[in-house]
């Protein structure tokens, strides 16, 4: 029995490097000014999927919806050990909220076909909604285990999985039939480094957009179809799908399919005219924490 796992991944702006230079006057982030990175929790989700593949065999498919340059992150998935990489990209997906994103992803999963597991990070660092994974599971009509910390057992004969899930002040152990979608929290695992042999191989993997740009830049009489076929034969094609490929309804994609409306964006600047010096002692810290809790700043 072969295990097929799909991992939902996303390329995100590196929000740890936000400075005044990347903020627009309206307070929104100019994503073009930030480096793009592999969403950390998605990378950990991929690692958990690859560990199950190491133990049970099978295949891992990395799937993303994003702009053409998300192919860079998909190559990283291949470097780590993914067997297949799929880029769902179309201008009509732009400005999608979580509802439209999960709609497109569930259509792409249907287009992939049969699967046993879907992994994804709990949330992306550019949105922090933690909604796309659960919404995708709902649309697929499959169970979900959110906030996964650890995979404790996978029984392919019984077709069940048991996972440790984080909750407030503790954890719980859940068992689910397959197929199931799991979202993975930060620090669940440590992603493996890139495999050198795979890096040397898959650094030449290209999406349809990248192959198209090669044709545009070339003065040779070579066709797009020839290059696509060559990449596919060599196993170096990052499959690239648009709205028609996944049979999606245009009215449910992108801005048109997104009911979320942002009415106002405000910059909140915390400032104060007074300060209080806290002694660097256990009692000093205790008093400071007690005071902050009494003021409902946290706690």
PDB file of C-alpha atoms in Angstrom:
ATOM      1  CA  UNK A   1       0.000   0.000   0.000  1.00  0.00           C
ATOM      2  CA  UNK A   2       1.650   3.229  -1.164  1.00  0.00           C
ATOM      3  CA  UNK A   3       1.327   6.380   0.920  1.00  0.00           C
ATOM      4  CA  UNK A   4       0.556   9.583  -0.972  1.00  0.00           C
ATOM      5  CA  UNK A   5       0.915  12.821   0.946  1.00  0.00           C
ATOM      6  CA  UNK A   6       0.181  16.327  -0.280  1.00  0.00           C
ATOM      7  CA  UNK A   7       1.813  19.274   1.498  1.00  0.00           C
ATOM      8  CA  UNK A   8       0.286  22.744   1.190  1.00  0.00           C
ATOM      9  CA  UNK A   9       3.103  25.273   1.124  1.00  0.00           C
ATOM     10  CA  UNK A  10       3.315  29.030   0.687  1.00  0.00           C
ATOM     11  CA  UNK A  11       5.969  31.562  -0.211  1.00  0.00           C
ATOM     12  CA  UNK A  12       5.672  34.567   2.100  1.00  0.00           C
ATOM     13  CA  UNK A  13       7.399  37.925   2.616  1.00  0.00           C
ATOM     14  CA  UNK A  14      10.011  37.784   5.351  1.00  0.00           C
ATOM     15  CA  UNK A  15       8.139  39.831   7.929  1.00  0.00           C
ATOM     16  CA  UNK A  16      11.053  39.624  10.374  1.00  0.00           C
ATOM     17  CA  UNK A  17      12.794  42.234   8.202  1.00  0.00           C
ATOM     18  CA  UNK A  18      10.046  44.856   8.133  1.00  0.00           C
ATOM     19  CA  UNK A  19      11.348  48.394   8.499  1.00  0.00           C
ATOM     20  CA  UNK A  20      10.120  51.853   7.683  1.00  0.00           C
ATOM     21  CA  UNK A  21      11.354  51.402   4.116  1.00  0.00           C
ATOM     22  CA  UNK A  22       8.797  48.723   3.315  1.00  0.00           C
ATOM     23  CA  UNK A  23       5.725  50.415   4.767  1.00  0.00           C
ATOM     24  CA  UNK A  24       3.464  52.341   2.411  1.00  0.00           C
ATOM     25  CA  UNK A  25       1.931  55.656   3.521  1.00  0.00           C
ATOM     26  CA  UNK A  26      -1.393  53.888   4.116  1.00  0.00           C
ATOM     27  CA  UNK A  27       0.265  51.535   6.615  1.00  0.00           C
ATOM     28  CA  UNK A  28       0.216  48.428   4.403  1.00  0.00           C
ATOM     29  CA  UNK A  29       3.316  46.399   3.618  1.00  0.00           C
ATOM     30  CA  UNK A  30       4.953  46.719   0.213  1.00  0.00           C
ATOM     31  CA  UNK A  31       5.666  43.004  -0.310  1.00  0.00           C
ATOM     32  CA  UNK A  32       7.909  43.683  -3.279  1.00  0.00           C
ATOM     33  CA  UNK A  33      10.416  45.320  -0.898  1.00  0.00           C
ATOM     34  CA  UNK A  34      10.739  42.202   1.263  1.00  0.00           C
ATOM     35  CA  UNK A  35      12.636  39.001   0.479  1.00  0.00           C
ATOM     36  CA  UNK A  36      10.416  35.976  -0.160  1.00  0.00           C
ATOM     37  CA  UNK A  37      10.886  32.916   2.034  1.00  0.00           C
ATOM     38  CA  UNK A  38       9.415  29.475   2.637  1.00  0.00           C
ATOM     39  CA  UNK A  39       6.676  29.871   5.264  1.00  0.00           C
ATOM     40  CA  UNK A  40       8.355  28.318   8.350  1.00  0.00           C
ATOM     41  CA  UNK A  41       5.423  26.199   9.564  1.00  0.00           C
ATOM     42  CA  UNK A  42       4.844  24.874   6.034  1.00  0.00           C
ATOM     43  CA  UNK A  43       8.482  23.808   5.885  1.00  0.00           C
ATOM     44  CA  UNK A  44       8.042  21.915   9.156  1.00  0.00           C
ATOM     45  CA  UNK A  45       4.887  20.315   7.730  1.00  0.00           C
ATOM     46  CA  UNK A  46       6.922  19.147   4.735  1.00  0.00           C
ATOM     47  CA  UNK A  47       9.515  17.673   7.072  1.00  0.00           C
ATOM     48  CA  UNK A  48       6.866  15.632   8.927  1.00  0.00           C
ATOM     49  CA  UNK A  49       5.534  14.369   5.600  1.00  0.00           C
ATOM     50  CA  UNK A  50       9.022  13.392   4.452  1.00  0.00           C
ATOM     51  CA  UNK A  51       9.683  11.519   7.713  1.00  0.00           C
ATOM     52  CA  UNK A  52       6.529   9.454   7.150  1.00  0.00           C
ATOM     53  CA  UNK A  53       7.720   8.786   3.611  1.00  0.00           C
ATOM     54  CA  UNK A  54      11.096   7.658   5.022  1.00  0.00           C
ATOM     55  CA  UNK A  55       9.298   5.208   7.330  1.00  0.00           C
ATOM     56  CA  UNK A  56       6.507   3.955   5.061  1.00  0.00           C
ATOM     57  CA  UNK A  57       7.572   4.752   1.507  1.00  0.00           C
ATOM     58  CA  UNK A  58       5.264   6.459  -0.937  1.00  0.00           C
ATOM     59  CA  UNK A  59       5.354   9.919  -2.467  1.00  0.00           C
ATOM     60  CA  UNK A  60       5.131  13.539  -1.334  1.00  0.00           C
ATOM     61  CA  UNK A  61       3.607  16.252  -3.507  1.00  0.00           C
ATOM     62  CA  UNK A  62       4.243  19.921  -2.700  1.00  0.00           C
ATOM     63  CA  UNK A  63       1.357  22.164  -3.764  1.00  0.00           C
ATOM     64  CA  UNK A  64       1.186  25.939  -3.678  1.00  0.00           C
ATOM     65  CA  UNK A  65      -1.005  28.715  -4.994  1.00  0.00           C
ATOM     66  CA  UNK A  66       1.036  31.807  -5.652  1.00  0.00           C
ATOM     67  CA  UNK A  67       2.819  34.083  -8.108  1.00  0.00           C
ATOM     68  CA  UNK A  68       5.241  32.701 -10.722  1.00  0.00           C
ATOM     69  CA  UNK A  69       8.272  33.282  -8.479  1.00  0.00           C
ATOM     70  CA  UNK A  70       6.842  30.774  -5.958  1.00  0.00           C
ATOM     71  CA  UNK A  71       8.677  28.242  -8.136  1.00  0.00           C
ATOM     72  CA  UNK A  72      11.771  29.171  -6.105  1.00  0.00           C
ATOM     73  CA  UNK A  73      10.163  27.740  -2.949  1.00  0.00           C
ATOM     74  CA  UNK A  74       8.945  24.665  -4.824  1.00  0.00           C
ATOM     75  CA  UNK A  75      12.522  23.947  -5.870  1.00  0.00           C
ATOM     76  CA  UNK A  76      13.422  24.023  -2.171  1.00  0.00           C
ATOM     77  CA  UNK A  77      10.702  21.405  -1.582  1.00  0.00           C
ATOM     78  CA  UNK A  78      12.355  19.220  -4.232  1.00  0.00           C
ATOM     79  CA  UNK A  79      15.771  19.785  -2.634  1.00  0.00           C
ATOM     80  CA  UNK A  80      14.381  18.505   0.686  1.00  0.00           C
ATOM     81  CA  UNK A  81      12.846  15.390  -0.833  1.00  0.00           C
ATOM     82  CA  UNK A  82       9.437  16.119  -2.386  1.00  0.00           C
ATOM     83  CA  UNK A  83       8.725  13.943  -5.409  1.00  0.00           C
ATOM     84  CA  UNK A  84       6.448  16.338  -7.240  1.00  0.00           C
ATOM     85  CA  UNK A  85       5.920  20.102  -7.195  1.00  0.00           C
ATOM     86  CA  UNK A  86       2.809  21.891  -8.426  1.00  0.00           C
ATOM     87  CA  UNK A  87       2.368  25.644  -8.873  1.00  0.00           C
ATOM     88  CA  UNK A  88      -1.211  26.881  -9.122  1.00  0.00           C
ATOM     89  CA  UNK A  89      -0.832  30.369 -10.546  1.00  0.00           C
ATOM     90  CA  UNK A  90      -3.134  32.691 -12.411  1.00  0.00           C
ATOM     91  CA  UNK A  91      -3.684  36.440 -12.233  1.00  0.00           C
ATOM     92  CA  UNK A  92      -7.332  35.723 -11.461  1.00  0.00           C
ATOM     93  CA  UNK A  93      -6.268  34.205  -8.100  1.00  0.00           C
ATOM     94  CA  UNK A  94      -4.871  37.568  -6.970  1.00  0.00           C
ATOM     95  CA  UNK A  95      -6.199  39.229  -3.772  1.00  0.00           C
ATOM     96  CA  UNK A  96      -7.735  35.982  -2.536  1.00  0.00           C
ATOM     97  CA  UNK A  97      -8.734  35.792   1.113  1.00  0.00           C
ATOM     98  CA  UNK A  98      -8.724  32.497   3.020  1.00  0.00           C
ATOM     99  CA  UNK A  99     -12.087  31.422   1.596  1.00  0.00           C
ATOM    100  CA  UNK A 100     -11.015  31.896  -2.032  1.00  0.00           C
ATOM    101  CA  UNK A 101      -7.590  30.393  -1.334  1.00  0.00           C
ATOM    102  CA  UNK A 102      -9.015  27.255   0.260  1.00  0.00           C
ATOM    103  CA  UNK A 103     -11.468  26.951  -2.629  1.00  0.00           C
ATOM    104  CA  UNK A 104      -8.652  26.995  -5.180  1.00  0.00           C
ATOM    105  CA  UNK A 105      -6.525  24.581  -3.143  1.00  0.00           C
ATOM    106  CA  UNK A 106      -9.332  22.051  -2.725  1.00  0.00           C
ATOM    107  CA  UNK A 107      -9.949  22.172  -6.493  1.00  0.00           C
ATOM    108  CA  UNK A 108      -6.236  21.569  -7.068  1.00  0.00           C
ATOM    109  CA  UNK A 109      -6.266  18.624  -4.643  1.00  0.00           C
ATOM    110  CA  UNK A 110      -9.217  17.143  -6.538  1.00  0.00           C
ATOM    111  CA  UNK A 111      -7.222  17.554  -9.745  1.00  0.00           C
ATOM    112  CA  UNK A 112      -4.266  15.702  -8.210  1.00  0.00           C
ATOM    113  CA  UNK A 113      -6.490  12.741  -7.406  1.00  0.00           C
ATOM    114  CA  UNK A 114      -6.305  10.190  -4.589  1.00  0.00           C
ATOM    115  CA  UNK A 115      -4.297  10.957  -1.451  1.00  0.00           C
ATOM    116  CA  UNK A 116      -3.935   9.690   2.115  1.00  0.00           C
ATOM    117  CA  UNK A 117      -2.654  12.721   4.016  1.00  0.00           C
ATOM    118  CA  UNK A 118      -2.543  16.475   3.568  1.00  0.00           C
ATOM    119  CA  UNK A 119      -0.103  18.490   5.657  1.00  0.00           C
ATOM    120  CA  UNK A 120       0.204  22.244   5.981  1.00  0.00           C
ATOM    121  CA  UNK A 121       1.518  24.803   8.409  1.00  0.00           C
ATOM    122  CA  UNK A 122      -0.929  26.120  11.001  1.00  0.00           C
ATOM    123  CA  UNK A 123      -0.693  29.580   9.474  1.00  0.00           C
ATOM    124  CA  UNK A 124       1.374  31.782   7.207  1.00  0.00           C
ATOM    125  CA  UNK A 125       3.440  34.551   8.782  1.00  0.00           C
ATOM    126  CA  UNK A 126       1.976  37.158   6.398  1.00  0.00           C
ATOM    127  CA  UNK A 127      -1.608  36.570   7.498  1.00  0.00           C
ATOM    128  CA  UNK A 128      -1.684  34.637  10.782  1.00  0.00           C
ATOM    129  CA  UNK A 129      -5.277  33.527  10.197  1.00  0.00           C
ATOM    130  CA  UNK A 130      -4.847  29.739  10.632  1.00  0.00           C
ATOM    131  CA  UNK A 131      -7.960  29.348   8.471  1.00  0.00           C
ATOM    132  CA  UNK A 132      -6.780  27.979   5.116  1.00  0.00           C
ATOM    133  CA  UNK A 133      -6.002  24.458   6.336  1.00  0.00           C
ATOM    134  CA  UNK A 134      -9.291  23.901   8.200  1.00  0.00           C
ATOM    135  CA  UNK A 135     -11.315  25.485   5.379  1.00  0.00           C
ATOM    136  CA  UNK A 136      -9.621  23.257   2.805  1.00  0.00           C
ATOM    137  CA  UNK A 137     -10.425  20.170   4.894  1.00  0.00           C
ATOM    138  CA  UNK A 138     -14.054  21.248   5.164  1.00  0.00           C
ATOM    139  CA  UNK A 139     -14.326  21.732   1.404  1.00  0.00           C
ATOM    140  CA  UNK A 140     -12.749  18.322   0.800  1.00  0.00           C
ATOM    141  CA  UNK A 141     -15.109  16.737   3.341  1.00  0.00           C
ATOM    142  CA  UNK A 142     -12.291  15.070   5.309  1.00  0.00           C
ATOM    143  CA  UNK A 143     -11.336  15.122   9.024  1.00  0.00           C
ATOM    144  CA  UNK A 144      -8.712  17.520  10.289  1.00  0.00           C
ATOM    145  CA  UNK A 145      -6.205  17.615  13.133  1.00  0.00           C
ATOM    146  CA  UNK A 146      -5.060  21.166  13.752  1.00  0.00           C
ATOM    147  CA  UNK A 147      -2.118  22.394  15.846  1.00  0.00           C
ATOM    148  CA  UNK A 148      -0.227  19.121  15.339  1.00  0.00           C
ATOM    149  CA  UNK A 149       2.918  18.779  17.474  1.00  0.00           C
ATOM    150  CA  UNK A 150       3.883  15.215  16.733  1.00  0.00           C
ATOM    151  CA  UNK A 151       2.869  12.200  14.660  1.00  0.00           C
ATOM    152  CA  UNK A 152       2.766   9.259  17.045  1.00  0.00           C
ATOM    153  CA  UNK A 153       1.609   6.471  14.750  1.00  0.00           C
ATOM    154  CA  UNK A 154       0.544   5.824  11.177  1.00  0.00           C
ATOM    155  CA  UNK A 155      -1.134   2.484  10.500  1.00  0.00           C
ATOM    156  CA  UNK A 156      -1.597   1.960   6.784  1.00  0.00           C
ATOM    157  CA  UNK A 157      -3.317  -1.394   7.286  1.00  0.00           C
ATOM    158  CA  UNK A 158      -5.992   0.099   9.508  1.00  0.00           C
ATOM    159  CA  UNK A 159      -5.719   3.420   7.623  1.00  0.00           C
ATOM    160  CA  UNK A 160      -5.482   5.492  10.805  1.00  0.00           C
ATOM    161  CA  UNK A 161      -3.119   8.147  12.128  1.00  0.00           C
ATOM    162  CA  UNK A 162      -2.541   9.218  15.734  1.00  0.00           C
ATOM    163  CA  UNK A 163      -1.193  12.696  16.472  1.00  0.00           C
ATOM    164  CA  UNK A 164      -0.389  14.874  19.456  1.00  0.00           C
ATOM    165  CA  UNK A 165      -2.187  18.198  19.255  1.00  0.00           C
ATOM    166  CA  UNK A 166      -1.388  21.347  21.229  1.00  0.00           C
ATOM    167  CA  UNK A 167      -4.139  22.949  23.295  1.00  0.00           C
ATOM    168  CA  UNK A 168      -4.098  25.656  25.955  1.00  0.00           C
ATOM    169  CA  UNK A 169      -1.871  24.566  28.842  1.00  0.00           C
ATOM    170  CA  UNK A 170      -1.408  21.057  27.521  1.00  0.00           C
ATOM    171  CA  UNK A 171      -2.035  18.647  24.679  1.00  0.00           C
ATOM    172  CA  UNK A 172      -4.423  15.956  23.521  1.00  0.00           C
ATOM    173  CA  UNK A 173      -3.956  12.783  21.497  1.00  0.00           C
ATOM    174  CA  UNK A 174      -6.255  12.367  18.517  1.00  0.00           C
ATOM    175  CA  UNK A 175      -6.699   9.422  16.185  1.00  0.00           C
ATOM    176  CA  UNK A 176      -8.284   9.868  12.785  1.00  0.00           C
ATOM    177  CA  UNK A 177      -9.119   7.711   9.788  1.00  0.00           C
ATOM    178  CA  UNK A 178      -7.390   8.471   6.497  1.00  0.00           C
ATOM    179  CA  UNK A 179      -7.554  10.634   4.509  1.00  0.00           C
ATOM    180  CA  UNK A 180      -7.069  13.509   6.913  1.00  0.00           C
ATOM    181  CA  UNK A 181      -5.622  17.042   6.840  1.00  0.00           C
ATOM    182  CA  UNK A 182      -3.154  18.075   9.561  1.00  0.00           C
ATOM    183  CA  UNK A 183      -1.879  21.570  10.295  1.00  0.00           C
ATOM    184  CA  UNK A 184       1.505  21.773  12.010  1.00  0.00           C
ATOM    185  CA  UNK A 185       2.619  24.277  14.632  1.00  0.00           C
ATOM    186  CA  UNK A 186       5.957  26.018  15.009  1.00  0.00           C
ATOM    187  CA  UNK A 187       8.758  23.945  16.575  1.00  0.00           C
ATOM    188  CA  UNK A 188       7.017  20.638  15.855  1.00  0.00           C
ATOM    189  CA  UNK A 189      10.212  19.506  14.161  1.00  0.00           C
ATOM    190  CA  UNK A 190      13.414  20.702  12.536  1.00  0.00           C
ATOM    191  CA  UNK A 191      13.408  20.751   8.731  1.00  0.00           C
ATOM    192  CA  UNK A 192      16.206  18.759   7.140  1.00  0.00           C
ATOM    193  CA  UNK A 193      18.891  20.567   5.133  1.00  0.00           C
ATOM    194  CA  UNK A 194      18.834  20.435   1.356  1.00  0.00           C
ATOM    195  CA  UNK A 195      20.172  17.216  -0.133  1.00  0.00           C
ATOM    196  CA  UNK A 196      23.207  18.130  -2.244  1.00  0.00           C
ATOM    197  CA  UNK A 197      22.478  15.620  -5.013  1.00  0.00           C
ATOM    198  CA  UNK A 198      18.864  16.720  -5.238  1.00  0.00           C
ATOM    199  CA  UNK A 199      19.929  20.371  -5.274  1.00  0.00           C
ATOM    200  CA  UNK A 200      22.294  19.735  -8.180  1.00  0.00           C
ATOM    201  CA  UNK A 201      19.479  17.982 -10.035  1.00  0.00           C
ATOM    202  CA  UNK A 202      16.460  20.116  -9.282  1.00  0.00           C
ATOM    203  CA  UNK A 203      18.087  23.525  -9.505  1.00  0.00           C
ATOM    204  CA  UNK A 204      17.299  23.115 -13.208  1.00  0.00           C
ATOM    205  CA  UNK A 205      13.601  22.358 -12.577  1.00  0.00           C
ATOM    206  CA  UNK A 206      11.394  25.016 -14.136  1.00  0.00           C
ATOM    207  CA  UNK A 207       7.782  26.093 -14.125  1.00  0.00           C
ATOM    208  CA  UNK A 208       5.837  26.864 -17.280  1.00  0.00           C
ATOM    209  CA  UNK A 209       6.449  30.574 -16.720  1.00  0.00           C
ATOM    210  CA  UNK A 210      10.202  30.081 -16.478  1.00  0.00           C
ATOM    211  CA  UNK A 211      10.298  27.922 -19.585  1.00  0.00           C
ATOM    212  CA  UNK A 212       8.222  30.538 -21.400  1.00  0.00           C
ATOM    213  CA  UNK A 213      10.736  33.241 -20.469  1.00  0.00           C
ATOM    214  CA  UNK A 214      13.518  31.047 -21.886  1.00  0.00           C
ATOM    215  CA  UNK A 215      11.695  30.861 -25.202  1.00  0.00           C
ATOM    216  CA  UNK A 216      11.071  34.610 -25.207  1.00  0.00           C
ATOM    217  CA  UNK A 217      14.765  35.318 -24.613  1.00  0.00           C
ATOM    218  CA  UNK A 218      16.013  32.809 -27.171  1.00  0.00           C
ATOM    219  CA  UNK A 219      16.726  33.588 -30.817  1.00  0.00           C
ATOM    220  CA  UNK A 220      16.747  29.891 -31.675  1.00  0.00           C
ATOM    221  CA  UNK A 221      13.880  28.208 -33.483  1.00  0.00           C
ATOM    222  CA  UNK A 222      12.776  26.250 -30.474  1.00  0.00           C
ATOM    223  CA  UNK A 223       9.208  25.938 -29.367  1.00  0.00           C
ATOM    224  CA  UNK A 224       7.578  26.078 -25.967  1.00  0.00           C
ATOM    225  CA  UNK A 225       6.156  22.594 -26.510  1.00  0.00           C
ATOM    226  CA  UNK A 226       9.620  21.184 -27.179  1.00  0.00           C
ATOM    227  CA  UNK A 227      11.049  22.626 -23.985  1.00  0.00           C
ATOM    228  CA  UNK A 228       8.060  21.521 -21.926  1.00  0.00           C
ATOM    229  CA  UNK A 229       8.345  17.982 -23.242  1.00  0.00           C
ATOM    230  CA  UNK A 230      12.086  17.954 -22.594  1.00  0.00           C
ATOM    231  CA  UNK A 231      11.620  19.132 -18.999  1.00  0.00           C
ATOM    232  CA  UNK A 232       8.906  16.556 -18.382  1.00  0.00           C
ATOM    233  CA  UNK A 233      11.016  13.719 -19.773  1.00  0.00           C
ATOM    234  CA  UNK A 234      13.904  14.698 -17.492  1.00  0.00           C
ATOM    235  CA  UNK A 235      11.620  15.017 -14.452  1.00  0.00           C
ATOM    236  CA  UNK A 236      12.488  18.703 -14.201  1.00  0.00           C
ATOM    237  CA  UNK A 237       9.087  20.245 -14.789  1.00  0.00           C
ATOM    238  CA  UNK A 238       7.326  22.123 -12.002  1.00  0.00           C
ATOM    239  CA  UNK A 239       3.752  21.474 -13.010  1.00  0.00           C
ATOM    240  CA  UNK A 240       1.958  24.774 -13.558  1.00  0.00           C
ATOM    241  CA  UNK A 241      -1.820  24.957 -13.444  1.00  0.00           C
ATOM    242  CA  UNK A 242      -4.252  27.807 -14.064  1.00  0.00           C
ATOM    243  CA  UNK A 243      -7.940  28.220 -13.238  1.00  0.00           C
ATOM    244  CA  UNK A 244      -9.069  26.156 -16.210  1.00  0.00           C
ATOM    245  CA  UNK A 245      -6.644  23.333 -15.386  1.00  0.00           C
ATOM    246  CA  UNK A 246      -8.209  22.795 -11.956  1.00  0.00           C
ATOM    247  CA  UNK A 247     -11.761  23.381 -13.240  1.00  0.00           C
ATOM    248  CA  UNK A 248     -12.370  26.240 -10.815  1.00  0.00           C
ATOM    249  CA  UNK A 249     -15.245  28.720 -10.962  1.00  0.00           C
ATOM    250  CA  UNK A 250     -13.743  32.153 -11.700  1.00  0.00           C
ATOM    251  CA  UNK A 251     -16.405  33.872  -9.566  1.00  0.00           C
ATOM    252  CA  UNK A 252     -15.136  31.994  -6.488  1.00  0.00           C
ATOM    253  CA  UNK A 253     -11.447  32.832  -7.025  1.00  0.00           C
ATOM    254  CA  UNK A 254      -9.313  35.826  -6.200  1.00  0.00           C
ATOM    255  CA  UNK A 255     -10.921  39.129  -5.274  1.00  0.00           C
ATOM    256  CA  UNK A 256     -14.264  38.107  -6.781  1.00  0.00           C
ATOM    257  CA  UNK A 257     -14.517  35.123  -4.453  1.00  0.00           C
ATOM    258  CA  UNK A 258     -13.282  36.893  -1.331  1.00  0.00           C
ATOM    259  CA  UNK A 259     -15.946  38.280   1.019  1.00  0.00           C
ATOM    260  CA  UNK A 260     -13.308  39.755   3.362  1.00  0.00           C
ATOM    261  CA  UNK A 261     -13.232  43.542   3.108  1.00  0.00           C
ATOM    262  CA  UNK A 262     -10.648  45.758   4.812  1.00  0.00           C
ATOM    263  CA  UNK A 263     -12.419  48.966   5.814  1.00  0.00           C
ATOM    264  CA  UNK A 264      -9.563  50.752   7.540  1.00  0.00           C
ATOM    265  CA  UNK A 265      -5.887  50.314   8.362  1.00  0.00           C
ATOM    266  CA  UNK A 266      -4.367  52.113  11.310  1.00  0.00           C
ATOM    267  CA  UNK A 267      -0.826  52.433  12.560  1.00  0.00           C
ATOM    268  CA  UNK A 268      -0.764  52.004  16.319  1.00  0.00           C
ATOM    269  CA  UNK A 269       2.168  53.694  18.015  1.00  0.00           C
ATOM    270  CA  UNK A 270       2.662  52.917  21.689  1.00  0.00           C
ATOM    271  CA  UNK A 271       4.289  55.706  23.594  1.00  0.00           C
ATOM    272  CA  UNK A 272       4.609  56.912  27.162  1.00  0.00           C
ATOM    273  CA  UNK A 273       5.977  59.907  29.033  1.00  0.00           C
ATOM    274  CA  UNK A 274       6.943  57.995  32.151  1.00  0.00           C
ATOM    275  CA  UNK A 275       9.054  54.976  32.878  1.00  0.00           C
ATOM    276  CA  UNK A 276       9.573  52.744  35.851  1.00  0.00           C
ATOM    277  CA  UNK A 277      12.831  51.081  36.684  1.00  0.00           C
ATOM    278  CA  UNK A 278      12.486  47.419  37.647  1.00  0.00           C
ATOM    279  CA  UNK A 279      15.198  45.879  39.809  1.00  0.00           C
ATOM    280  CA  UNK A 280      16.899  42.925  38.088  1.00  0.00           C
ATOM    281  CA  UNK A 281      15.857  40.566  40.871  1.00  0.00           C
ATOM    282  CA  UNK A 282      13.303  37.795  41.235  1.00  0.00           C
ATOM    283  CA  UNK A 283      11.125  40.007  43.408  1.00  0.00           C
ATOM    284  CA  UNK A 284      11.429  42.868  40.914  1.00  0.00           C
ATOM    285  CA  UNK A 285      10.291  40.679  38.021  1.00  0.00           C
ATOM    286  CA  UNK A 286       7.471  39.216  40.122  1.00  0.00           C
ATOM    287  CA  UNK A 287       6.162  42.672  40.989  1.00  0.00           C
ATOM    288  CA  UNK A 288       6.382  43.797  37.352  1.00  0.00           C
ATOM    289  CA  UNK A 289       4.448  40.748  36.086  1.00  0.00           C
ATOM    290  CA  UNK A 290       1.821  41.157  38.812  1.00  0.00           C
ATOM    291  CA  UNK A 291       1.365  44.817  37.877  1.00  0.00           C
ATOM    292  CA  UNK A 292       1.054  44.043  34.147  1.00  0.00           C
ATOM    293  CA  UNK A 293      -1.562  41.367  34.887  1.00  0.00           C
ATOM    294  CA  UNK A 294      -3.516  43.710  37.119  1.00  0.00           C
ATOM    295  CA  UNK A 295      -3.551  46.239  34.273  1.00  0.00           C
ATOM    296  CA  UNK A 296      -4.784  43.451  31.922  1.00  0.00           C
ATOM    297  CA  UNK A 297      -1.811  44.008  29.607  1.00  0.00           C
ATOM    298  CA  UNK A 298      -1.370  40.255  29.597  1.00  0.00           C
ATOM    299  CA  UNK A 299      -2.474  37.260  31.615  1.00  0.00           C
TER     300      UNK A 299
END
